Coordinates of C-alpha atoms in Angstrom, one line a residue:
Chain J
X1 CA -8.4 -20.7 2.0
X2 CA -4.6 -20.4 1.8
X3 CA -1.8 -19.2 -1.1
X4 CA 1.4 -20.5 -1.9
X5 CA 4.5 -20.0 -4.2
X6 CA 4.2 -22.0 -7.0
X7 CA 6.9 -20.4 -9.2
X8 CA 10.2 -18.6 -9.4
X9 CA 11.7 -16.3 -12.0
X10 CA 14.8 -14.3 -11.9
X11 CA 17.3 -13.0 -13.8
X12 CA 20.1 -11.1 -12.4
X13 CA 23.2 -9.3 -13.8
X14 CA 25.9 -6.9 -13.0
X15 CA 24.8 -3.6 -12.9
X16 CA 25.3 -1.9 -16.2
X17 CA 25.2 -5.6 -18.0
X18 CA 21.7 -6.2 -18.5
X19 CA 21.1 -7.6 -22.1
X20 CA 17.9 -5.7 -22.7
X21 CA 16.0 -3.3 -21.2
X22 CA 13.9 -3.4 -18.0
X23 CA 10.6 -4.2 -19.5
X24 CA 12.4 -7.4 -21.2
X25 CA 14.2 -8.5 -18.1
X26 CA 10.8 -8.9 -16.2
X27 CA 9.4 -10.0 -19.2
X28 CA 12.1 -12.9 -19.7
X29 CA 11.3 -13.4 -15.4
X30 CA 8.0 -13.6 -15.7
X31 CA 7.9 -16.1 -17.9
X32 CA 11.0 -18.3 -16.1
X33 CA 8.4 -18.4 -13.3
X34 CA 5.4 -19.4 -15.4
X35 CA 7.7 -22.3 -16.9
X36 CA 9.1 -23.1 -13.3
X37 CA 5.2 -23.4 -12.2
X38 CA 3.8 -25.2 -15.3
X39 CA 1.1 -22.3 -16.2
X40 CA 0.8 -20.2 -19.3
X41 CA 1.8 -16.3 -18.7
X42 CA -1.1 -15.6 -20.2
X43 CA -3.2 -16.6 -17.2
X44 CA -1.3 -14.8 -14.8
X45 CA -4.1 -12.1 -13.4
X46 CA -2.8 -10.2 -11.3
X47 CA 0.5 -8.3 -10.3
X48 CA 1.9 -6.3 -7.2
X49 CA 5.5 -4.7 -6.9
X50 CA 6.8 -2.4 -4.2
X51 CA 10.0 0.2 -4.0
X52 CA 8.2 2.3 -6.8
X53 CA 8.8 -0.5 -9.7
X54 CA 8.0 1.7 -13.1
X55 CA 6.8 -1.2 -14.9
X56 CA 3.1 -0.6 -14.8
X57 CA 1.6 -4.4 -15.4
X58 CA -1.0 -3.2 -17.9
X59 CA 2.3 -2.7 -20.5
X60 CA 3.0 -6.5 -19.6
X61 CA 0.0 -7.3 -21.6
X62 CA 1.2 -7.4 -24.8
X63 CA 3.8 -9.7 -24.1
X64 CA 2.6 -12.3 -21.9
X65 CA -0.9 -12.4 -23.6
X66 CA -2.6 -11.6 -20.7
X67 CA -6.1 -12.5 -21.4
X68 CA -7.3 -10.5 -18.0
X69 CA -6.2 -8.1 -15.8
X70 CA -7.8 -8.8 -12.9
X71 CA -5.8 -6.9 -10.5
X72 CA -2.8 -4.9 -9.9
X73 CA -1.3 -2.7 -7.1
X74 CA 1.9 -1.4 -5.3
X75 CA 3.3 -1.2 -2.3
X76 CA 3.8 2.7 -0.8
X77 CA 7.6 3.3 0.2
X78 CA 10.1 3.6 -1.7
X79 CA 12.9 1.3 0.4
X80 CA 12.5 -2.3 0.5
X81 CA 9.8 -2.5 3.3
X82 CA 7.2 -3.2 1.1
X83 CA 9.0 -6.6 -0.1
X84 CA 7.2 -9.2 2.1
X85 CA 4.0 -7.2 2.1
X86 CA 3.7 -7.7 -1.2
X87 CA 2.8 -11.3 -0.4
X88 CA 0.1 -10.1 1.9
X89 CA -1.6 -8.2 -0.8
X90 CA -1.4 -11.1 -3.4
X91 CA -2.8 -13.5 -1.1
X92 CA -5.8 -10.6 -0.2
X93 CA -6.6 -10.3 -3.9
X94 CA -6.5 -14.3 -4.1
X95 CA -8.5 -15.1 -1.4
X96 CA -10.9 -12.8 -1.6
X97 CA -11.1 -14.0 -5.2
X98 CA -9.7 -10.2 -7.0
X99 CA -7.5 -12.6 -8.9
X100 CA -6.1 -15.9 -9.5
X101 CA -2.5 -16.2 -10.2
X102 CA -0.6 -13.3 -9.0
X103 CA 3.1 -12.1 -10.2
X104 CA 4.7 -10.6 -7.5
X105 CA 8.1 -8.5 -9.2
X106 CA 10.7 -6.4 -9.1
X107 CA 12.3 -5.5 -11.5
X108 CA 15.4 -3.0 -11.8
X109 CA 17.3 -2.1 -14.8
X110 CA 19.5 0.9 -13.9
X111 CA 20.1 2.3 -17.4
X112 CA 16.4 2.9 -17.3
X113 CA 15.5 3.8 -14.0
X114 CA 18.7 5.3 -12.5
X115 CA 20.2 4.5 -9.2
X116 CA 18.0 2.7 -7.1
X117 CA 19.5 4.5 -3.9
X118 CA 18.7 8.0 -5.6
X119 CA 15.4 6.6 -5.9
X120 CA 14.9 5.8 -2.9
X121 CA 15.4 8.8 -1.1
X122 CA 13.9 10.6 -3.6
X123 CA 11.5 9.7 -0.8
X124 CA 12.8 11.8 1.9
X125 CA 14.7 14.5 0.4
X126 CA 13.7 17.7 2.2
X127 CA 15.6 20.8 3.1
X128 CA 16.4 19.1 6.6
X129 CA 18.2 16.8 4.6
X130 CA 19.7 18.1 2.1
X131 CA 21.4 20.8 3.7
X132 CA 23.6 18.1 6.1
X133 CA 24.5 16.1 3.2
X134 CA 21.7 13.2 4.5
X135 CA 21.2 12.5 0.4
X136 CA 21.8 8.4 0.5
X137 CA 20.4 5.6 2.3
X138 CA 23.8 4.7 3.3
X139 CA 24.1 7.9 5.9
X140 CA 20.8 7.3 7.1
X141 CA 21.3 3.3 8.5
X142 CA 24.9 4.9 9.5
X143 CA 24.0 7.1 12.1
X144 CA 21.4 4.8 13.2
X145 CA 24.2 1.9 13.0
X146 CA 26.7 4.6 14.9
X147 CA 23.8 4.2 17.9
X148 CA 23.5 1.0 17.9
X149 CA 26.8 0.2 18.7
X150 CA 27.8 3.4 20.6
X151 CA 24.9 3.1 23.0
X152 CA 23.1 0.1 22.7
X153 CA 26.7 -1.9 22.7
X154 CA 26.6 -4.1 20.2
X155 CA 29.6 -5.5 19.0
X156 CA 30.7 -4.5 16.0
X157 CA 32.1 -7.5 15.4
X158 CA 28.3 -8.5 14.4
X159 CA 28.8 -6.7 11.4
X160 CA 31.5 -8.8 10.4
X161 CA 30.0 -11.9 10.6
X162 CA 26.8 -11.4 9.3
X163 CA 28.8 -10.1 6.0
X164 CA 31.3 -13.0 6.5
X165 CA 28.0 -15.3 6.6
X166 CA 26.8 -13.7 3.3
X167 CA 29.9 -14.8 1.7
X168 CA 30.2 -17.7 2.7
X169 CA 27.0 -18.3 1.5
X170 CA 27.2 -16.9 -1.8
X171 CA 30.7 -18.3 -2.7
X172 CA 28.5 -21.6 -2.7
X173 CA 26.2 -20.2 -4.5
X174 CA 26.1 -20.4 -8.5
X175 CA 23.3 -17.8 -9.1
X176 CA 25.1 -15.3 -6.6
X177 CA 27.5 -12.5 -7.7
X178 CA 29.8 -13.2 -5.2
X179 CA 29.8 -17.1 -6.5
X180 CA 33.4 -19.0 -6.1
X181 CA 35.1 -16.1 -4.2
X182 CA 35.4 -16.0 0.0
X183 CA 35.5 -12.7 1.6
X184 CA 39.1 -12.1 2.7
X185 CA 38.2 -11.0 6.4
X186 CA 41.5 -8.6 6.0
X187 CA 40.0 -6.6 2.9
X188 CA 37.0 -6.5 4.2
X189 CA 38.9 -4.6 7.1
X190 CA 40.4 -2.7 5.0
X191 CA 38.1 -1.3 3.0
X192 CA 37.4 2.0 2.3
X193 CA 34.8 3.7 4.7
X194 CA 31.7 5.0 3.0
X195 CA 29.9 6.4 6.2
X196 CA 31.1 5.3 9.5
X197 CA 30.3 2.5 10.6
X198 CA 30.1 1.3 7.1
X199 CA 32.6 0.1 4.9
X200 CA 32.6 -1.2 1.5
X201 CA 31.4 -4.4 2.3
X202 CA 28.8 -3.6 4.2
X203 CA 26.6 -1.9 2.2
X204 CA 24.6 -3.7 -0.4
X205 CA 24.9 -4.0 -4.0
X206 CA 23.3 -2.8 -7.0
X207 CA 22.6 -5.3 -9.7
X208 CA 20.5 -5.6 -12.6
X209 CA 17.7 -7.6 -13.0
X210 CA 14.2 -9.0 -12.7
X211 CA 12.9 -11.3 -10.0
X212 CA 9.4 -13.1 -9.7
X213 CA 6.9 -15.1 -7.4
X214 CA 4.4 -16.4 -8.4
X215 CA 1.2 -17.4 -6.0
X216 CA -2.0 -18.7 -6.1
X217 CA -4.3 -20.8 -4.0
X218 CA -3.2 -24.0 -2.1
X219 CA -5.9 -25.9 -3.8
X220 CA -4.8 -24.9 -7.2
X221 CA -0.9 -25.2 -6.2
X222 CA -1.0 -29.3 -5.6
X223 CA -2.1 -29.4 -9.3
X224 CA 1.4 -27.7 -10.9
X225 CA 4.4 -28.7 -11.1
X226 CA 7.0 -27.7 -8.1
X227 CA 6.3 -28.2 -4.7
X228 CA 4.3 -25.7 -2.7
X229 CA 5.5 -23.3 -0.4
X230 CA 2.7 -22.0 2.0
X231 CA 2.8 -18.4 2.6
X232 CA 1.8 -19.0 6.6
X233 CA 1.7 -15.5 7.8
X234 CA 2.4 -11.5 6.7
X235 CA 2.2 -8.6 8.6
X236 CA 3.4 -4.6 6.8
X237 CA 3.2 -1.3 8.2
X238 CA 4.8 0.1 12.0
X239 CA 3.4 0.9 14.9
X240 CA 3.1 4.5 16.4
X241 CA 6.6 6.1 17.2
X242 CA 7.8 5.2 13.9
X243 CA 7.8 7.1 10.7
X244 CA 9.3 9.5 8.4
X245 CA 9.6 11.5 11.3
X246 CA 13.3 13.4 10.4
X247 CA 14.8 10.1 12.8
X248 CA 12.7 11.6 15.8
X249 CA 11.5 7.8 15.4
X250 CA 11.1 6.2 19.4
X251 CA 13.6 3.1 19.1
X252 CA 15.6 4.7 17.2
X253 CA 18.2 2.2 16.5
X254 CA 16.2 -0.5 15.9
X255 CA 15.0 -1.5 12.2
X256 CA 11.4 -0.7 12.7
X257 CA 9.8 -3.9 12.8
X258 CA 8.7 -3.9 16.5
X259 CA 5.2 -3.9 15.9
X260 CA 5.2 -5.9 12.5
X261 CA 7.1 -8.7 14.1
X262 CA 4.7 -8.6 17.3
X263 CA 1.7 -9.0 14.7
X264 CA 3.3 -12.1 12.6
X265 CA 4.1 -13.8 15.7
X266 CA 0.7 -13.5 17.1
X267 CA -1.0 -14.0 13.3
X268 CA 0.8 -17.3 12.9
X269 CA 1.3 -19.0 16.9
X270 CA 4.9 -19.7 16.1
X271 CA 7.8 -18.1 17.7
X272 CA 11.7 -16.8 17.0
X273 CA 12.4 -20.7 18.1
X274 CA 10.0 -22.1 16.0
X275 CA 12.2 -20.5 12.7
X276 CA 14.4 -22.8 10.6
X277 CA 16.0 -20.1 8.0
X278 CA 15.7 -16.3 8.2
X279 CA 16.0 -14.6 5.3
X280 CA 17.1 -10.8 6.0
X281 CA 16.8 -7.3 3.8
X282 CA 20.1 -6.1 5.0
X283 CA 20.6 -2.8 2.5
X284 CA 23.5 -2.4 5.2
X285 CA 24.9 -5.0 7.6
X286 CA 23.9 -3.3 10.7
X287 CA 20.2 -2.5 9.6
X288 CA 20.0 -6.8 9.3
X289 CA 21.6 -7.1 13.0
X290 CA 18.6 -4.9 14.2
X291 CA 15.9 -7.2 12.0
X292 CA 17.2 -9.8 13.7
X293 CA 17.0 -8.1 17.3
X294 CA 13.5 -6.5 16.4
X295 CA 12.1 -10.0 15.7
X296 CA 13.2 -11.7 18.8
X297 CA 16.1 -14.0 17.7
X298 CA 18.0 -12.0 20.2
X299 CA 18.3 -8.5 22.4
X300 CA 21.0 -6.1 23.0
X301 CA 22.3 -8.0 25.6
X302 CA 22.9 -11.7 23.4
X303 CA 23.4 -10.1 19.9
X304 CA 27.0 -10.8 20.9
X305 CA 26.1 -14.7 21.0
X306 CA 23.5 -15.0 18.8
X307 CA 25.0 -13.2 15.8
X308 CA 28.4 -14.6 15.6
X309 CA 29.5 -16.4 12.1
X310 CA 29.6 -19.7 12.8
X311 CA 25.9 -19.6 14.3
X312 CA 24.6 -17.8 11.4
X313 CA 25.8 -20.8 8.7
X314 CA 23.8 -23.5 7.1
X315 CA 23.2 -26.1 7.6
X316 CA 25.1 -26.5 10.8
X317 CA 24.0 -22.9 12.4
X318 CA 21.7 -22.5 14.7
X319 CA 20.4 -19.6 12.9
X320 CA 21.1 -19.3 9.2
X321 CA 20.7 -16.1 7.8
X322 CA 21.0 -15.2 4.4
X323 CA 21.3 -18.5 2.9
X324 CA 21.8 -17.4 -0.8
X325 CA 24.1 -14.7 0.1
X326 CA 21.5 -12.3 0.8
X327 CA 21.5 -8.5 -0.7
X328 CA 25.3 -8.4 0.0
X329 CA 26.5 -11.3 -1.7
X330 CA 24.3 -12.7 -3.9
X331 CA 23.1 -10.0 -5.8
X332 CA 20.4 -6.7 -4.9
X333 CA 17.5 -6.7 -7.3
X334 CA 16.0 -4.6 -4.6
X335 CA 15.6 -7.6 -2.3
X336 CA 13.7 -9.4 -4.2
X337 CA 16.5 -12.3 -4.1
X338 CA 16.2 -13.0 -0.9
X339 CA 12.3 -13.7 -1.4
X340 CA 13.2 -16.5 -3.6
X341 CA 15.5 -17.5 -1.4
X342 CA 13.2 -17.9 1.6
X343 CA 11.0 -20.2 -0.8
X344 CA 13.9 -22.3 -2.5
X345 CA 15.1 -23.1 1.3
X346 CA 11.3 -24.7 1.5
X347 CA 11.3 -26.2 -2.0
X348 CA 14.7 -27.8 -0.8
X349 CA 16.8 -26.3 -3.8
X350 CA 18.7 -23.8 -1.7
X351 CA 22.5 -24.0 -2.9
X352 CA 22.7 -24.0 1.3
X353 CA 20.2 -25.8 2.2
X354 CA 18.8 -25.9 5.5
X355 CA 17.4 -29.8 5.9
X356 CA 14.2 -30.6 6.8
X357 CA 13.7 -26.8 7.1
X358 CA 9.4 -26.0 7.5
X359 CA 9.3 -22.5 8.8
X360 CA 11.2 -19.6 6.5
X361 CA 11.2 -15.8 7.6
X362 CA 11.1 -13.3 5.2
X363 CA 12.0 -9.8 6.8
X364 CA 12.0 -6.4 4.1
X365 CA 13.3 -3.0 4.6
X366 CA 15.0 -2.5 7.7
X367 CA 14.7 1.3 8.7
X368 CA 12.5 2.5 6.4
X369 CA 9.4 4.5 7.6
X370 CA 7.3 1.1 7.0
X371 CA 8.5 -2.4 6.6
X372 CA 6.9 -6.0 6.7
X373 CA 8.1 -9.9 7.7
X374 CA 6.5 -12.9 5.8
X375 CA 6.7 -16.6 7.0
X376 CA 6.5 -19.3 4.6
X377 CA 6.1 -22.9 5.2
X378 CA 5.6 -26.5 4.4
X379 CA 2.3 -27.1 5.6
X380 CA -0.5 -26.9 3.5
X381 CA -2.6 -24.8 5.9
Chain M
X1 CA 13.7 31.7 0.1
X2 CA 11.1 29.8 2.4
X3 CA 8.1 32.1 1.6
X4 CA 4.3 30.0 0.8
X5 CA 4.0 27.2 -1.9
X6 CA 8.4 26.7 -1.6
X7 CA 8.1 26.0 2.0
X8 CA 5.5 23.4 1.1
X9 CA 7.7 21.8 -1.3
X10 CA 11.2 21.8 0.8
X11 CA 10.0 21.6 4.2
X12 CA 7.7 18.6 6.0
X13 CA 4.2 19.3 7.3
X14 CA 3.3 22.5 8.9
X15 CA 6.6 24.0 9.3
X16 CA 7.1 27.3 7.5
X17 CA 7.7 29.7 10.5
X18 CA 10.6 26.8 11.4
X19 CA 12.1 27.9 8.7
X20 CA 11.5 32.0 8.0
X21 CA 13.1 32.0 11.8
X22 CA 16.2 29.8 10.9
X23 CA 16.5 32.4 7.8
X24 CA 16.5 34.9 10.8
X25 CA 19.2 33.2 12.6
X26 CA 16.6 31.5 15.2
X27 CA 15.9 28.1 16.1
X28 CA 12.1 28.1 16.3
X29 CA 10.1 24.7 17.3
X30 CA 6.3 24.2 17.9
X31 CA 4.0 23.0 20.8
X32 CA 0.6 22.2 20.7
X33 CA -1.8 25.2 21.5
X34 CA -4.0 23.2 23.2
X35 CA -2.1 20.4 25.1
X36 CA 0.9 22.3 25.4
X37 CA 3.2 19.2 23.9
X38 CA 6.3 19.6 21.8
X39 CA 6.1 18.7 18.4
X40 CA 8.3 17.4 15.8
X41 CA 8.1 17.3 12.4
X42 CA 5.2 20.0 12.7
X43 CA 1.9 18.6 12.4
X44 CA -1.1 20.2 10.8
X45 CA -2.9 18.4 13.4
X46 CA -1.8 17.3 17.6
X47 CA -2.1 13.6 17.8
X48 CA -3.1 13.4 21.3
X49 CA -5.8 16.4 21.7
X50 CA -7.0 16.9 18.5
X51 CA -6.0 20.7 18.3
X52 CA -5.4 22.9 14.9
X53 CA -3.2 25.3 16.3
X54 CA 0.5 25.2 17.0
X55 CA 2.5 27.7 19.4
X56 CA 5.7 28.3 18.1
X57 CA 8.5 29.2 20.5
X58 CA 12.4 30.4 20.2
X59 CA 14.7 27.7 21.7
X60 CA 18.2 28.1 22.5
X61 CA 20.6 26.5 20.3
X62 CA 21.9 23.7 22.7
X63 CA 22.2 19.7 22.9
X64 CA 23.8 16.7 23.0
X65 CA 24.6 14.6 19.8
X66 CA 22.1 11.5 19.6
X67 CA 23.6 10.0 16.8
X68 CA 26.0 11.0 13.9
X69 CA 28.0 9.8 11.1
X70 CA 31.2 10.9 9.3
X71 CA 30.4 10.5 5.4
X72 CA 33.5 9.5 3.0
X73 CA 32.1 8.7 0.6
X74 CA 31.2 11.5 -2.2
X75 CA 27.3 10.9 -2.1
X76 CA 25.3 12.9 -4.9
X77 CA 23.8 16.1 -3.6
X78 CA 26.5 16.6 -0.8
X79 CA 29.2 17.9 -3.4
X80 CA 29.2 21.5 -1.3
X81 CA 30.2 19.6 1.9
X82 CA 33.5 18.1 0.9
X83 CA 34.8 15.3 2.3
X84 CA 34.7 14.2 5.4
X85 CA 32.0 15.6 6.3
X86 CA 30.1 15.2 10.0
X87 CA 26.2 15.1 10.1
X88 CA 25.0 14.5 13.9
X89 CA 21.2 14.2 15.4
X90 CA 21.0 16.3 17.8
X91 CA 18.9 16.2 21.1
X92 CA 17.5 19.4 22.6
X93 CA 16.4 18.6 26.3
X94 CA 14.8 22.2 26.8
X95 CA 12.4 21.3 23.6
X96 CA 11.6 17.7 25.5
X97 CA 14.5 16.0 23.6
X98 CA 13.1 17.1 20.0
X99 CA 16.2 15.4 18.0
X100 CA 17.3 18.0 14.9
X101 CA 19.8 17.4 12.3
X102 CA 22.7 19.3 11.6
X103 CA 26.3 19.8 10.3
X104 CA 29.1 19.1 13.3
X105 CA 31.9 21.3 12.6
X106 CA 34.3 20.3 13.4
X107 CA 33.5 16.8 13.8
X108 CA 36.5 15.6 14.6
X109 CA 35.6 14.1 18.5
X110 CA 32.0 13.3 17.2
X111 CA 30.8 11.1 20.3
X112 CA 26.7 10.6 21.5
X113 CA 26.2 12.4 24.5
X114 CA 28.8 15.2 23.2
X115 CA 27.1 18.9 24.5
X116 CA 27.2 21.1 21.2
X117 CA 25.9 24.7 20.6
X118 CA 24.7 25.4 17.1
X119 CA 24.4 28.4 14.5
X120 CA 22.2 28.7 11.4
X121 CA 24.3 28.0 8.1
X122 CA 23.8 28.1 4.2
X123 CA 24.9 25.2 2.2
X124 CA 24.0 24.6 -1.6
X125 CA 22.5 21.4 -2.7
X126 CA 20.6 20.5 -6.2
X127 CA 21.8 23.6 -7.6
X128 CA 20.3 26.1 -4.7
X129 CA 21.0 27.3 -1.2
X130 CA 19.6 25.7 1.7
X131 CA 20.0 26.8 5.7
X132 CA 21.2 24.5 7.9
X133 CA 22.3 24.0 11.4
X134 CA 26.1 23.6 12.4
X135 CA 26.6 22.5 15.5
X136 CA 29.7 23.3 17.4
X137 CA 31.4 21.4 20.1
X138 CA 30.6 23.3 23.5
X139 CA 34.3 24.3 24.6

């Protein structure tokens, strides 16, 4: 038996500009994806979240009409590296028949659950790192960013045009924040430095909103109403070495998907070549190069090559990245933007769309202590 | 400061006597008792022989920078450090290349591979005191 993505909600707004509060967001998402699949929300039986969503599905009840919960769960971590292994557990409650119709969300209204950086290292803070000022995401990825390029050479030029990419992508795209507006290379230059290597516009950012996926099973899916996406592979967790080990992680520099990527390769047969659109968590521009280089679309010694702007651009790239403008220029919802992303560019209704595009990589939560890559596709098995 | 439950609570894993030696002025780091490995963060348990029992031993104060950043940006909780501030991993090759964090101060030729010496500090965070390295440029 296999799942698939039968429908998309999402509803995204500056931060601070949400017209209600978190629970209606996802409500109002939940209920755009039903409508985008052609089912009721009331049969919608199961849910899963990650990044330590508050919105317990059992309070969804009431308005969707849930006749049953059949099954709910979360994803540990409180970083984006649960976002594609959320689709792993949906698919595990479908096909082992748990549930039927699964709701995977996020959902992140900052006027009721703070700042989703605090939040997330809420995580990690200990004495170690509180007492050297280590209280934000963004000085974590930085000194692992500072080693990348310092030691492992990698241009930072890289940086540049994966954000440059992102723009260029969202400026074409009308759901992104960033929609209508090019990145002026020179600002972007000049922008004020948060933690070096970082500026401005590397760093991800915050919006409000709600964002849903809806899957069930591949039989049921040719019934509805969109085409199906295939989820054709998922693999979560991190190998030995890596951790929430106070950075005494082996590979330091990398994003921490060694192992998960080794698994989704083997899990599905395909390979970096056989990829037509990558979709990448980049909470900071470095922390995407090194998804990138921990999945196999390059190394150390061709990031140089293989990350360079015009390379990185649909449809005429060789490797388009972040078609929708990713978490940097299309909007952060906690990532779960650029899941819907990596399923529109299947459905074919990506404002950048890949042609012909059958294989789409999903890749969550560079650096964090556990992480997880999806693959979605066009065929029906 | 770092006595029972509140070592629990602010440190990571086994780590109290880390800790109640840094409040001394010592850097103190574990090895395994039975397979004689460094360790780090301190485990309850060694990974690779099974043993309950750490050995904890002074180590000099001495490293190279690993990695570092220099923060701008006026993150919450970092309010005591002012701006810029200088936090740097930093290798210890006589503890098998344990990497710790600390303060560099100053930070102003922050580099990987920079040799550094490093004395025990008290900062305030969240509305307490907490000890920290600073590591020092070796002159």
């Amino acid at each position: 038996m296999s799942t698939a993505v039968v429908g998309l909600g999402v509803r995204q707004y500056k931060r601070g500009a949400a017209p209600m509060s978190e629970h209606g967001v996802l409500v109002r998402a939940i209920v755009d994806a039903c409508e985008d699949a052609g089912i009721d929300p009331a049969d919608v039986d199961g849910f899963v979240t990650y990044g330590d969503d508050k919105n317990e599905p059992v309070r969804l009840m009431s308005d969707l009409g849930t006749k049953e919960l059949s099954w709910s769960s979360q994803i540990f971590g409180g970083g984006g590296g649960g976002i594609a292994a959320t689709f792993g557990v949906a698919a595990a409650a479908i096909i082992s028949g748990q549930a039927k119709t699964v709701a995977v969300f996020r959902a992140l209204v900052q006027d009721n659950s703070g700042r989703m950086s605090a939040a997330v290292m809420a995580h990690h803070l200990t004495d170690y790192i509180v007492g050297v000022g280590l209280t934000a995401p963004a000085v974590e990825c930085a000194m692992r960013a500072q080693r990348m390029l310092e030691h492992h050479g990698v241009p930072r030029q890289c940086m540049e045009d994966l954000v440059r990419a992102s723009y260029y992508h969202g400026a074409r795209n009308p759901k992104a924040v960033s929609y209508g507006k090019e990145l002026d290379v020179e600002e972007y230059r000049a922008s004020r430095i948060i933690a070096e290597p970082f500026h401005l516009f590397d760093c991800s950012r915050e919006n409000d909103g709600a964002g849903v996926v809806i899957l069930t099973t591949a039989e049921r899916a040719r019934d509805l109403k969109q085409k199906p996406v295939y989820l054709k592979g998922v693999a979560q967790g991190t190998g030995k070495g890596w951790g929430d080990l106070l950075q005494n992680d082996a590979d330091y520099a990398s994003a921490g998907f060694k192992s998960v990527s080794r698994r989704l390769w083997a899990q599905t047969g395909l390979t970096p070549a056989d990829i037509d659109v990558v979709q990448v968590y980049e909470n900071f521009s470095a922390q995407g190069i090194a998804s990138l280089i921990d999945h196999g679309f390059c190394t150390y010694d061709t990031v140089g090559e293989v990350v360079r702007y015009e390379n990185l651009i649909a449809p005429t790239g060789k490797l388009p990245v972040n078609t929708g403008g990713g978490n940097l220029a299309q909007g952060f919802i906690h990532g779960i933007g650029t899941a819907i992303e990596a399923v529109e560019q299947l459905r074919g209704t990506s404002a950048n769309p890949v042609p012909g595009a059958r294989y789409s990589l999903l890749a969550g939560g560079p650096g964090a202590p556990t992480v997880s890559s999806a693959i979605f596709s066009t065929d029906t098995e | 400061m770092y006595d029972g439950m509140e070592v629990a609570l602010n440190g990571l894993g086994n780590d109290a006597n880390y800790w109640r030696a840094l409040g001394e002025g010592r850097l103190s780091l574990p090895k395994c008792a039975g397979c004689k490995r460094w360790v780090w963060p301190a485990p309850f348990r060694c990974s690779e022989c099974g043993s309950w029992e750490l050995a904890w031993q002074d180590v000099e104060m001495k490293g190279e920078v690993y990695a570092w950043t220099r923060v701008r940006h006026p993150f919450g909780g970092a309010e005591a450090l002012g701006l810029p501030y200088v936090v740097a991993s930093v290798a210890l090759p006589q503890a098998n290349g344990i990497r710790l964090f600390g303060l560099l101060e100053p930070g102003d030729d922050a580099a990987i591979g920079l040799k550094v010496t490093g004395k025990v500090r008290t900062t305030h965070a969240f509305d307490r005191d907490v000890l920290a390295i600073s590591w020092s440029p070796v002159a």
